[in-house]
Amino acid sequence: MSVNADLRRERAAATFQAELLTHILDGGPERTRRRKEIEALVLNDPDFQHEDLNFLSRSQRYEQAIRKSSLMVMKLREYGIADPEEIYWFKSFVHRGRPEPLDLHLGMFLPTLLTQATPEQQDRFFMPAWNLEIIGTYAQTEMGHGTHLRGLETTATYDPSTQEFILNSPTVTSIKWWPGGLGKTSNHAIVLAQLYTQGQCKGLHAFIVPIRQLGTHEPLPGITVGDIGPKFGYDEMDNGYLKMDNFRIPRENMLMKYAQVEPDGTYVKPVSDKLTYGTMVFIRSLIVGDSARSLSRACTIAIRYSAVRHQSELKAGEPEPQILDYQTQQYKLFPLLATAYAFHFVGAYIKDTYHRISGDISEGDLSELPELHALTAGLKAFTSWTANAGIEECRMACGGHGYSRCSGIPDIYVTFTPSCTYEGENTVMMLQTARFLMKSYTQVTSGQQVTGMVSYLNDLSRQRIQPQHVAARTVTVRINDPTSLVEAYKSRAARLVESAAKNLQAELNHRRSKEDAWNRTSVDLVRASEAHCHYVIVKLFTAKLAEVSDAAVRAVLTDLCLLYALFGIGRNAGDFLQAGILTSAQITQVNQHVKELLAVIRPNAVALVDSFDFHDVHLGSVLGRYDGNVYENMFEWAKKSPLNKTQVHESFHKHLKPMQAKL
């Protein structure tokens, strides 16, 4: 089939080479080549073909996911793919961006064994887990507690007479609830439980717990395990429950790389409680990348479809225009496109920073960990909230057809939206970032210097020497210059951090307890964290521009960077006005410039989503097809609906016909 004429025209009109931008997103032409090579291994493999998952029941979708996951593990070994990033690519091509039942085995169980088990424990558990004799999950969340880990109620009580831990779920709220792969797939779990030894509670520790008999897969005595039922999405995943009744495991099943329990029950505490932060930081950095990818997919679908779809009249008697020509459609979609690029560069930055700091951590240097922990918590929340709302905006921008599963956007949405909750509920994450910001602010006010992304707070102490208030200092903002806009965002962050800190102090002065004062200021604290994250994103996007050597690509990325920064100012105009960073006249200019940028970006819109380089199979959308042949394929897709297997549905004879006969 030929490519739709509108899309052909759009691609010919682009001012840059899409391929060059793809190389930047991938991290170089060699990485693009390798990604496509791995993609081809999956796409050309008949074992990974299957019918549209939208037409399958939940049980069938779970079975397909298990079938593909089992094949995937064997083929990864066969092809010798061992690099974590390449495994991630292979996995996402196999499962087309959807979750799968081995996610927690590969993403949490194995890494936790590597980072928290002793060499002896690794000898016992790692190879069987690597070869999938042991299939594990990570059982932390309970019915009654999620993000608030200290509230978890599962207990592990040490019995020195048998050298065993006795695991119990003492209340209904202590039942482990939600871990992926727990319901039907896993035969082991890393269980987080409150450790009791010698009559004292020593807090949360991790234990390797067998839950099903190897070979028969039947649950072990004392274990109640199953699937928690249908959810908003994640049909492929057997999120499960686990209840333990006096279930005994050997002492050696407690993960003891850091904390230990000796045979007589003596507790040896870890050197630093921050060492287990590593995995958390890593997973949160992945969510930032995932926010970028999920939003990119939704933008690709909505922008391509908007170039193919013609509707209404702009001028009487003329042909119907592409809906992408309407300024309102551009205003919905182009800022989201700019956001997807911004988040992509931020995700890459965090990943690189994590790898750089990991080396320091393994050598015992934990100095940069608090900031990285605070930054990933905040950015995880900021990017997942924004992407989540953006995906839904893309769906609505596709009109009625966006509501059909064939658009692919409902699937992207229900698969992505839980990331606002898992690995740390977003509001709680923002408050973690706020704790770091308040601590940094206190350091600055007591005369110390702070480093890293919060170094802008140092300016506050310098301004104290002059009598004027921080907000009154004038920033000359040039709205066509990304570097100048970074300064504007920096001033806004400083203003909101200072304002939250002063409000917190005012609550404390009212003789409120620390906790009460914190709660009464928490709306301001979240806003301060959001402003800090927004500044970091604008700063990193701007810094990326200088690294781009191709002038045409740099020009189009500069347009996107300006749009991202100016659109954000327009949306938060009150902050910039209140702090005296911008005048009312400048805000009017900002809004005008945003509209001008929409027109500038319009000719490159399709090429910009082509640069994300999603294969049609991975995109999973009739509306977002690369060739733009939407309508023919929508009709073909609908014909395959299970309801169309027979011309007359059995319900006609069962219910409608008898009713017609009686009336």
XYZ file of C-alpha atoms in Angstrom:
663
model
C 0.000 0.000 0.000
C 1.276 3.484 -0.819
C 1.911 6.164 1.809
C -0.905 8.655 2.409
C -0.378 11.824 0.298
C -0.690 14.184 3.278
C 2.069 12.388 5.214
C 4.278 12.297 2.107
C 3.898 16.064 1.775
C 4.543 16.645 5.502
C 7.774 14.637 5.427
C 9.030 16.404 2.307
C 8.456 19.830 3.927
C 10.640 19.155 7.005
C 13.626 21.440 7.492
C 15.875 18.749 9.032
C 16.784 15.071 8.622
C 14.681 12.980 11.000
C 17.349 10.271 11.086
C 19.937 12.640 12.598
C 17.578 13.469 15.449
C 16.927 9.739 15.993
C 20.683 9.288 16.451
C 20.698 11.998 19.138
C 17.779 10.355 20.969
C 19.460 6.934 20.826
C 22.866 8.249 21.856
C 24.643 7.906 18.503
C 24.221 6.241 15.068
C 25.791 2.988 16.290
C 23.174 2.720 19.052
C 20.382 3.330 16.513
C 21.795 0.614 14.262
C 21.984 -1.866 17.144
C 18.462 -1.023 18.372
C 17.047 -1.640 14.894
C 19.011 -4.880 14.634
C 17.482 -6.152 17.887
C 14.050 -4.933 16.800
C 14.392 -6.905 13.547
C 15.277 -10.097 15.474
C 11.875 -9.873 17.168
C 9.802 -8.589 14.228
C 11.059 -11.271 11.836
C 10.513 -14.090 14.321
C 7.239 -15.964 13.666
C 7.243 -17.198 17.302
C 6.488 -13.671 18.492
C 3.549 -13.047 16.140
C 0.054 -13.136 17.633
C -3.418 -11.740 17.035
C -4.450 -8.337 18.344
C -4.477 -8.543 22.156
C -7.562 -6.310 22.269
C -9.607 -9.277 21.052
C -8.439 -11.679 23.788
C -9.825 -12.380 27.268
C -7.704 -11.566 30.329
C -6.737 -15.216 30.837
C -5.682 -15.459 27.169
C -3.655 -12.247 27.425
C -1.850 -13.583 30.505
C -1.149 -16.865 28.714
C 0.207 -15.073 25.614
C 2.464 -12.942 27.843
C 3.808 -16.060 29.628
C 4.360 -17.807 26.281
C 6.286 -14.830 24.910
C 8.251 -14.261 28.140
C 9.393 -17.904 28.184
C 10.479 -17.690 24.540
C 12.106 -14.329 25.188
C 14.342 -15.703 27.947
C 15.470 -18.583 25.711
C 16.092 -16.336 22.695
C 18.065 -13.769 24.737
C 20.426 -16.614 25.710
C 20.499 -17.948 22.152
C 21.424 -14.520 20.708
C 23.863 -13.802 23.571
C 22.195 -10.489 24.437
C 23.469 -9.557 27.911
C 23.761 -5.740 27.987
C 20.958 -4.401 30.286
C 19.865 -1.766 27.750
C 19.770 -4.302 24.905
C 17.754 -6.708 27.076
C 15.341 -3.814 27.758
C 14.961 -3.145 24.003
C 14.430 -6.818 23.176
C 11.865 -7.141 25.961
C 9.920 -4.051 24.944
C 9.788 -5.186 21.296
C 8.584 -8.660 22.320
C 5.859 -7.278 24.593
C 5.232 -4.105 22.553
C 5.576 -1.800 25.536
C 3.154 -3.779 27.702
C 3.870 -5.256 31.133
C 4.645 -8.954 31.431
C 4.595 -11.509 34.268
C 8.403 -11.793 34.533
C 8.896 -8.023 34.948
C 9.518 -8.258 38.689
C 11.691 -11.357 38.389
C 13.982 -9.587 35.916
C 13.630 -6.036 37.258
C 13.528 -6.503 41.043
C 14.195 -10.093 42.185
C 17.487 -10.637 40.321
C 18.894 -7.108 40.964
C 18.015 -7.349 44.687
C 19.859 -10.685 44.909
C 22.858 -9.041 43.249
C 22.886 -6.005 45.534
C 21.692 -7.345 48.912
C 22.635 -11.053 49.102
C 25.914 -12.361 50.542
C 28.260 -14.331 48.220
C 26.985 -17.604 49.805
C 23.360 -16.602 49.206
C 24.165 -15.682 45.611
C 25.711 -19.140 45.133
C 22.483 -20.729 46.414
C 19.873 -18.574 44.707
C 21.307 -16.592 41.804
C 21.995 -19.290 39.186
C 18.666 -21.113 39.763
C 16.961 -17.698 39.444
C 19.019 -16.818 36.361
C 17.938 -20.109 34.777
C 14.337 -19.559 35.913
C 14.080 -22.683 38.072
C 13.404 -20.067 40.729
C 10.951 -17.421 39.476
C 10.745 -14.559 41.929
C 8.798 -11.413 42.659
C 9.257 -8.540 45.116
C 6.567 -8.547 47.821
C 6.643 -5.204 49.599
C 3.223 -3.534 49.259
C 0.390 -4.726 51.499
C -3.350 -4.210 51.380
C -3.101 -1.586 54.128
C 0.228 0.135 53.298
C 2.107 1.059 50.134
C 4.490 4.003 50.010
C 4.673 4.312 53.831
C 7.090 1.420 54.353
C 7.440 1.780 58.106
C 3.748 0.943 58.405
C 4.126 -2.540 56.839
C 2.766 -5.215 59.195
C 4.154 -8.570 57.944
C 6.381 -10.081 60.648
C 9.457 -12.330 60.589
C 10.226 -13.615 64.086
C 13.533 -15.382 64.681
C 13.444 -18.731 66.515
C 17.015 -19.491 67.729
C 16.069 -23.060 68.786
C 15.567 -24.091 65.136
C 17.538 -21.209 63.524
C 14.474 -20.252 61.478
C 12.383 -17.162 60.819
C 8.632 -17.545 61.284
C 6.710 -15.389 58.806
C 3.197 -14.194 59.539
C 0.507 -11.964 58.058
C -1.087 -11.037 61.398
C -3.963 -8.872 60.071
C -6.080 -8.677 56.911
C -4.319 -5.391 56.025
C -0.922 -7.128 56.270
C -1.681 -9.421 53.300
C 0.857 -8.684 50.537
C -1.174 -7.113 47.736
C -0.261 -5.933 44.205
C 3.198 -7.453 43.497
C 3.384 -8.339 39.786
C 3.946 -12.005 38.944
C 2.876 -13.042 42.457
C -0.585 -14.361 41.572
C 0.222 -17.318 39.327
C 3.795 -17.062 37.974
C 6.329 -16.904 40.818
C 7.523 -19.760 43.030
C 9.602 -17.483 45.313
C 9.236 -13.953 46.655
C 11.550 -11.479 48.302
C 9.269 -10.526 51.197
C 9.737 -7.317 53.178
C 8.822 -7.893 56.822
C 9.357 -6.395 60.281
C 12.191 -8.386 61.864
C 11.750 -9.497 65.479
C 14.680 -11.063 67.338
C 15.433 -11.373 71.051
C 12.083 -9.707 71.747
C 12.862 -6.531 69.800
C 11.598 -5.173 66.475
C 14.549 -4.257 64.243
C 12.520 -2.738 61.387
C 12.039 -3.814 57.788
C 14.279 -6.482 56.285
C 14.132 -8.618 53.154
C 13.680 -12.409 53.172
C 13.740 -14.997 50.375
C 10.521 -16.983 50.768
C 9.572 -20.062 48.712
C 5.819 -19.887 48.006
C 5.148 -22.738 45.546
C 6.454 -26.301 45.277
C 9.122 -26.593 42.553
C 7.867 -29.009 39.905
C 4.145 -29.051 40.744
C 3.817 -25.272 41.323
C 1.262 -25.956 44.101
C 1.256 -23.406 46.971
C 3.258 -24.595 50.011
C 1.479 -25.337 53.330
C 1.044 -22.093 55.294
C 0.963 -20.027 52.091
C -2.238 -18.540 50.617
C -1.522 -16.987 47.227
C -3.563 -15.834 44.206
C -4.465 -13.122 41.692
C -6.097 -9.876 42.933
C -8.578 -9.659 40.030
C -9.137 -7.326 37.027
C -7.605 -3.830 37.116
C -7.819 -0.629 35.057
C -5.161 -2.137 32.766
C -2.242 -4.588 33.127
C -4.357 -7.527 31.909
C -1.160 -9.458 31.103
C 0.090 -9.184 34.669
C -0.946 -11.473 37.532
C -0.700 -8.929 40.345
C -1.161 -11.081 43.414
C -1.875 -11.497 47.112
C 0.162 -13.481 49.643
C -0.856 -14.476 53.168
C 1.573 -16.372 55.408
C 0.609 -18.387 58.497
C 3.524 -19.430 60.732
C 5.572 -20.106 57.607
C 9.146 -21.100 58.507
C 12.280 -20.347 56.459
C 15.964 -21.019 57.338
C 17.966 -18.188 58.955
C 20.128 -18.117 55.801
C 17.121 -16.881 53.764
C 17.343 -13.371 55.221
C 19.265 -11.148 52.777
C 22.375 -10.455 54.852
C 24.840 -8.417 52.816
C 24.262 -5.408 55.107
C 22.286 -6.367 58.252
C 22.678 -9.815 59.859
C 21.069 -12.060 62.434
C 23.564 -14.462 64.030
C 22.586 -18.070 64.956
C 21.889 -17.079 68.593
C 19.608 -14.224 67.439
C 22.093 -11.351 67.905
C 21.321 -8.543 65.448
C 24.211 -6.890 63.569
C 23.114 -3.608 62.061
C 24.248 -2.283 58.653
C 26.961 0.370 58.271
C 24.631 2.789 56.453
C 20.884 2.618 55.959
C 21.295 4.563 52.709
C 22.932 1.699 50.819
C 19.615 0.149 49.764
C 18.594 3.446 48.100
C 20.466 2.420 44.950
C 17.781 0.143 43.499
C 15.064 2.696 44.271
C 16.940 5.489 42.531
C 17.575 3.229 39.530
C 13.894 2.236 39.110
C 12.761 5.853 39.481
C 15.239 6.939 36.821
C 13.698 4.303 34.517
C 10.228 5.791 35.110
C 11.468 9.192 33.863
C 12.582 7.483 30.627
C 9.284 5.623 30.498
C 7.355 8.908 30.858
C 9.235 10.217 27.825
C 8.573 7.072 25.760
C 4.888 6.744 26.621
C 4.210 10.416 25.902
C 6.243 10.133 22.666
C 4.077 7.221 21.506
C 0.862 9.117 22.230
C 2.194 12.244 20.450
C 3.247 10.172 17.428
C -0.274 8.755 17.084
C -2.101 12.060 17.631
C 0.158 14.154 15.353
C 0.213 11.682 12.442
C -3.545 11.226 12.670
C -4.037 15.027 12.819
C -2.110 15.297 9.543
C -4.300 12.653 7.859
C -7.686 13.708 9.266
C -9.548 16.466 7.378
C -12.483 18.184 9.036
C -14.754 21.281 8.789
C -14.024 24.454 6.890
C -11.496 27.170 7.546
C -12.630 29.032 4.437
C -16.037 28.575 2.826
C -16.021 26.501 -0.352
C -12.420 25.305 0.057
C -11.443 21.663 0.782
C -11.561 20.527 4.410
C -8.210 21.315 6.084
C -6.002 18.859 7.991
C -6.942 19.204 11.658
C -3.243 19.842 12.363
C -3.755 23.242 10.662
C -6.070 24.420 13.449
C -4.157 26.494 15.993
C -6.186 24.944 18.830
C -4.992 21.445 17.788
C -1.386 22.666 17.615
C -1.782 24.272 21.061
C -2.906 20.907 22.468
C -0.228 18.779 20.811
C 2.985 20.738 20.190
C 3.701 21.613 23.845
C 3.282 17.874 24.614
C 5.696 17.047 21.782
C 8.202 19.522 23.270
C 7.633 17.941 26.705
C 8.345 14.445 25.335
C 11.713 15.669 24.018
C 12.490 17.480 27.283
C 11.727 14.343 29.331
C 13.832 12.216 27.005
C 16.924 14.348 27.644
C 16.222 14.450 31.395
C 15.866 10.645 31.489
C 19.222 10.245 29.742
C 20.839 12.715 32.166
C 19.557 10.862 35.247
C 20.645 7.501 33.864
C 24.168 8.828 33.214
C 24.325 10.501 36.640
C 23.156 7.287 38.308
C 25.894 5.262 36.574
C 28.513 7.871 37.463
C 27.502 8.032 41.138
C 27.103 4.236 41.405
C 30.858 3.950 41.040
C 31.323 6.385 43.942
C 28.783 4.504 46.081
C 30.538 1.167 45.607
C 33.734 2.868 46.815
C 31.920 4.111 49.922
C 31.437 7.737 48.798
C 27.777 8.538 49.556
C 28.099 12.333 49.324
C 26.028 12.759 46.153
C 23.370 10.196 47.089
C 20.997 12.523 49.026
C 20.665 14.901 46.080
C 20.272 12.100 43.533
C 17.640 10.483 45.743
C 15.749 13.793 46.068
C 16.078 14.627 42.379
C 14.874 11.231 41.113
C 11.938 11.259 43.546
C 10.787 14.680 42.328
C 11.429 14.072 38.631
C 9.698 10.677 38.801
C 6.582 12.464 40.101
C 6.829 15.505 37.821
C 7.335 13.538 34.600
C 4.779 10.798 35.325
C 2.042 13.286 36.289
C 2.695 15.396 33.193
C 2.941 12.432 30.801
C -0.178 10.850 32.273
C -2.277 13.964 31.655
C -0.604 14.431 28.251
C -1.480 10.934 27.008
C -5.160 11.573 27.780
C -4.938 14.965 26.060
C -3.567 13.188 22.948
C -6.462 10.709 23.051
C -9.052 13.494 23.175
C -7.221 15.339 20.380
C -8.003 12.293 18.184
C -11.763 12.865 18.557
C -14.122 9.880 18.613
C -11.649 7.409 17.078
C -9.241 8.090 19.951
C -11.730 6.278 22.194
C -11.422 3.089 20.126
C -8.850 0.580 21.298
C -7.581 0.554 17.701
C -6.102 4.017 18.311
C -3.624 2.436 20.723
C -3.882 5.380 23.138
C -6.234 3.766 25.711
C -3.663 0.969 26.067
C -0.782 3.426 26.470
C -2.780 5.280 29.134
C -3.849 2.329 31.292
C -0.359 0.820 31.068
C 1.393 4.054 32.005
C -0.916 5.567 34.636
C 0.062 3.247 37.540
C 3.581 4.707 37.444
C 2.107 7.767 39.210
C 1.639 5.436 42.187
C 4.150 2.600 42.120
C 7.749 3.050 43.265
C 6.547 5.903 45.460
C 3.195 7.718 45.280
C 3.799 11.022 43.495
C 2.698 13.465 46.210
C 4.859 11.613 48.743
C 7.761 11.754 46.256
C 7.342 15.536 45.880
C 7.408 15.877 49.678
C 10.646 13.837 49.806
C 12.196 16.302 47.366
C 10.826 19.145 49.516
C 12.611 17.733 52.591
C 15.897 17.983 50.726
C 15.067 21.528 49.528
C 14.191 22.659 53.077
C 17.398 21.127 54.420
C 19.414 22.909 51.704
C 17.617 26.200 52.435
C 18.439 25.874 56.155
C 22.114 25.250 55.313
C 22.212 28.391 53.155
C 20.550 30.571 55.811
C 23.105 29.374 58.371
C 25.936 30.538 56.113
C 26.896 27.266 54.399
C 27.182 26.816 50.626
C 25.173 24.115 48.840
C 26.199 22.395 45.602
C 24.528 20.644 42.670
C 21.104 21.507 41.261
C 20.165 23.500 44.400
C 23.169 25.859 44.208
C 20.769 28.649 43.132
C 19.775 28.856 46.828
C 23.244 30.286 47.553
C 22.098 33.506 45.845
C 19.492 33.966 48.579
C 22.119 34.520 51.301
C 23.946 37.032 49.091
C 20.713 38.992 48.682
C 20.261 39.111 52.488
C 23.178 41.539 52.652
C 21.110 43.992 50.652
C 17.891 45.121 52.309
C 15.606 44.287 49.377
C 13.510 41.097 49.333
C 14.561 38.222 47.078
C 11.496 38.603 44.912
C 12.225 42.222 44.156
C 15.515 41.551 42.425
C 15.127 42.213 38.739
C 15.919 39.530 36.237
C 16.152 40.825 32.703
C 14.375 38.045 30.859
C 14.831 37.750 27.096
C 11.946 35.573 25.984
C 13.686 34.423 22.784
C 16.700 33.089 24.663
C 16.529 29.666 26.365
C 19.486 30.527 28.659
C 17.632 33.601 29.907
C 14.493 31.511 30.498
C 16.552 29.083 32.616
C 17.357 32.088 34.865
C 13.636 32.947 35.085
C 12.778 29.377 36.138
C 15.670 29.422 38.608
C 14.295 32.612 40.224
C 10.820 31.097 40.419
C 12.202 27.965 42.119
C 14.196 30.071 44.615
C 11.117 32.189 45.333
C 8.835 29.198 45.948
C 11.416 27.319 48.043
C 11.947 30.413 50.181
C 8.213 31.037 50.483
C 7.554 27.416 51.583
C 10.437 27.594 54.091
C 9.075 30.829 55.596
C 5.549 29.406 55.829
C 6.944 26.297 57.516
C 8.846 28.483 60.003
C 5.711 30.543 60.678
C 3.790 27.342 61.541
C 6.633 26.260 63.856
C 6.563 29.705 65.516
C 2.914 29.032 66.343
C 4.304 26.331 68.649
C 3.138 23.590 66.315
C 4.951 20.282 66.354
C 7.341 19.649 63.465
C 4.952 17.083 61.958
C 1.901 19.341 62.249
C 3.768 22.314 60.776
C 4.946 20.131 57.868
C 1.393 18.950 57.128
C 0.012 22.504 57.284
C 2.636 23.666 54.771
C 2.586 20.604 52.493
C 0.714 22.238 49.584
C 3.415 24.959 49.452
C 6.148 22.315 49.779
C 4.819 20.332 46.802
C 4.664 23.535 44.736
C 8.276 24.318 45.663
C 9.352 20.830 44.548
C 7.434 21.172 41.280
C 9.130 24.527 40.603
C 12.539 22.986 41.370
C 11.901 20.062 38.987
C 10.563 22.379 36.283
C 13.751 24.464 36.545
C 15.959 21.345 36.298
C 14.120 20.192 33.148
C 14.366 23.574 31.390
C 18.053 23.780 32.395
C 18.870 20.287 31.053
C 16.912 20.770 27.811
C 18.762 24.060 27.214
C 22.146 22.497 28.019
C 21.437 19.747 25.451
C 21.162 22.307 22.605
C 24.863 23.162 22.800
C 25.779 19.495 22.253
C 23.939 19.258 18.897
C 26.336 19.725 15.991
C 23.884 19.684 13.047
C 22.570 23.253 12.601
C 19.146 22.255 11.214
C 18.498 19.794 14.050
C 19.723 22.309 16.621
C 17.332 24.927 15.209
C 14.280 22.679 15.502
C 15.255 21.522 19.011
C 15.712 25.166 20.019
C 12.137 25.876 18.844
C 10.896 22.964 20.985
C 12.956 24.083 23.980
C 11.576 27.627 23.724
C 8.034 26.295 23.372
C 8.479 24.048 26.420
C 9.830 26.889 28.565
C 7.399 29.596 27.396
C 4.331 27.351 27.565
C 5.311 26.514 31.165
C 5.568 30.232 31.990
C 2.128 30.838 30.476
C 0.660 28.014 32.561
C 2.285 29.344 35.767
C 2.110 33.064 35.010
C 1.002 33.900 38.564
C 4.296 32.653 40.032
C 6.425 34.718 37.637
C 4.302 37.845 38.157
C 4.077 37.505 41.933
C 7.831 37.090 42.260
C 8.444 40.120 40.057
C 10.399 37.989 37.566
C 8.225 39.034 34.622
C 5.906 41.991 34.057
C 2.338 41.745 32.861
C 3.458 43.059 29.443
C 6.098 40.308 29.248
C 3.489 37.623 30.008
C 1.451 38.964 27.071
C 4.598 38.667 24.912
C 5.168 35.098 26.170
C 1.649 34.042 25.153
C 2.044 35.696 21.757
C 5.418 34.012 21.210
C 3.936 30.598 22.048
C 1.413 31.058 19.203
C 4.190 32.130 16.824
C 6.222 29.029 17.756
C 3.246 26.770 16.949
C 3.363 28.067 13.368
C 7.152 27.632 13.234
C 6.988 24.014 14.481
C 4.009 23.064 12.264
C 6.042 22.107 9.110
C 8.313 19.856 11.198
C 5.661 18.219 13.385
C 5.430 14.894 11.503
C 9.221 14.639 11.058
C 9.641 15.282 14.797
C 7.452 12.299 15.703
C 9.079 10.177 12.962
C 12.376 10.844 14.768
C 11.120 8.849 17.782
C 11.320 5.939 15.326
C 8.540 3.718 16.674
C 7.871 0.734 14.445
C 4.149 0.279 13.619
C 4.105 -3.022 15.512
C 5.455 -1.324 18.643
C 3.150 1.679 18.236
C 0.128 -0.641 18.029
C -2.133 2.006 16.509
C -4.338 2.127 13.427
C -4.490 5.937 13.714
C -0.729 6.402 14.059
C 0.430 4.136 11.210
C 3.580 5.307 9.417
C 1.838 5.030 6.012
C -1.212 7.010 7.189
C -3.728 4.564 5.648
C -6.035 4.912 8.616
C -9.568 4.340 7.348
C -9.040 1.133 5.318
C -7.197 -0.429 8.235
C -9.770 0.685 10.788
C -12.460 -1.171 8.826
C -10.275 -4.299 8.589
C -9.533 -4.109 12.331
C -13.225 -3.849 13.250
C -14.130 -6.888 11.147
C -11.843 -9.007 13.349
C -13.832 -8.237 16.510
C -14.896 -11.501 18.257
C -18.512 -10.264 18.115
C -18.302 -10.525 14.318
C -17.435 -14.249 14.331
C -21.108 -15.016 13.641
C -23.609 -12.948 11.665
C -26.299 -13.499 14.285
C -25.209 -13.450 17.934
C -26.630 -16.227 20.121
C -28.253 -13.636 22.380
C -30.711 -12.837 19.580
C -32.258 -16.319 19.799
C -31.939 -16.478 23.587
C -33.370 -13.112 24.575
C -34.446 -10.722 21.813
C -36.547 -13.180 19.784
C -38.529 -14.519 22.805
C -39.224 -10.901 23.857
C -40.371 -9.974 20.349
C -42.673 -13.007 20.308
C -44.298 -11.986 23.604
C -44.835 -8.290 22.914
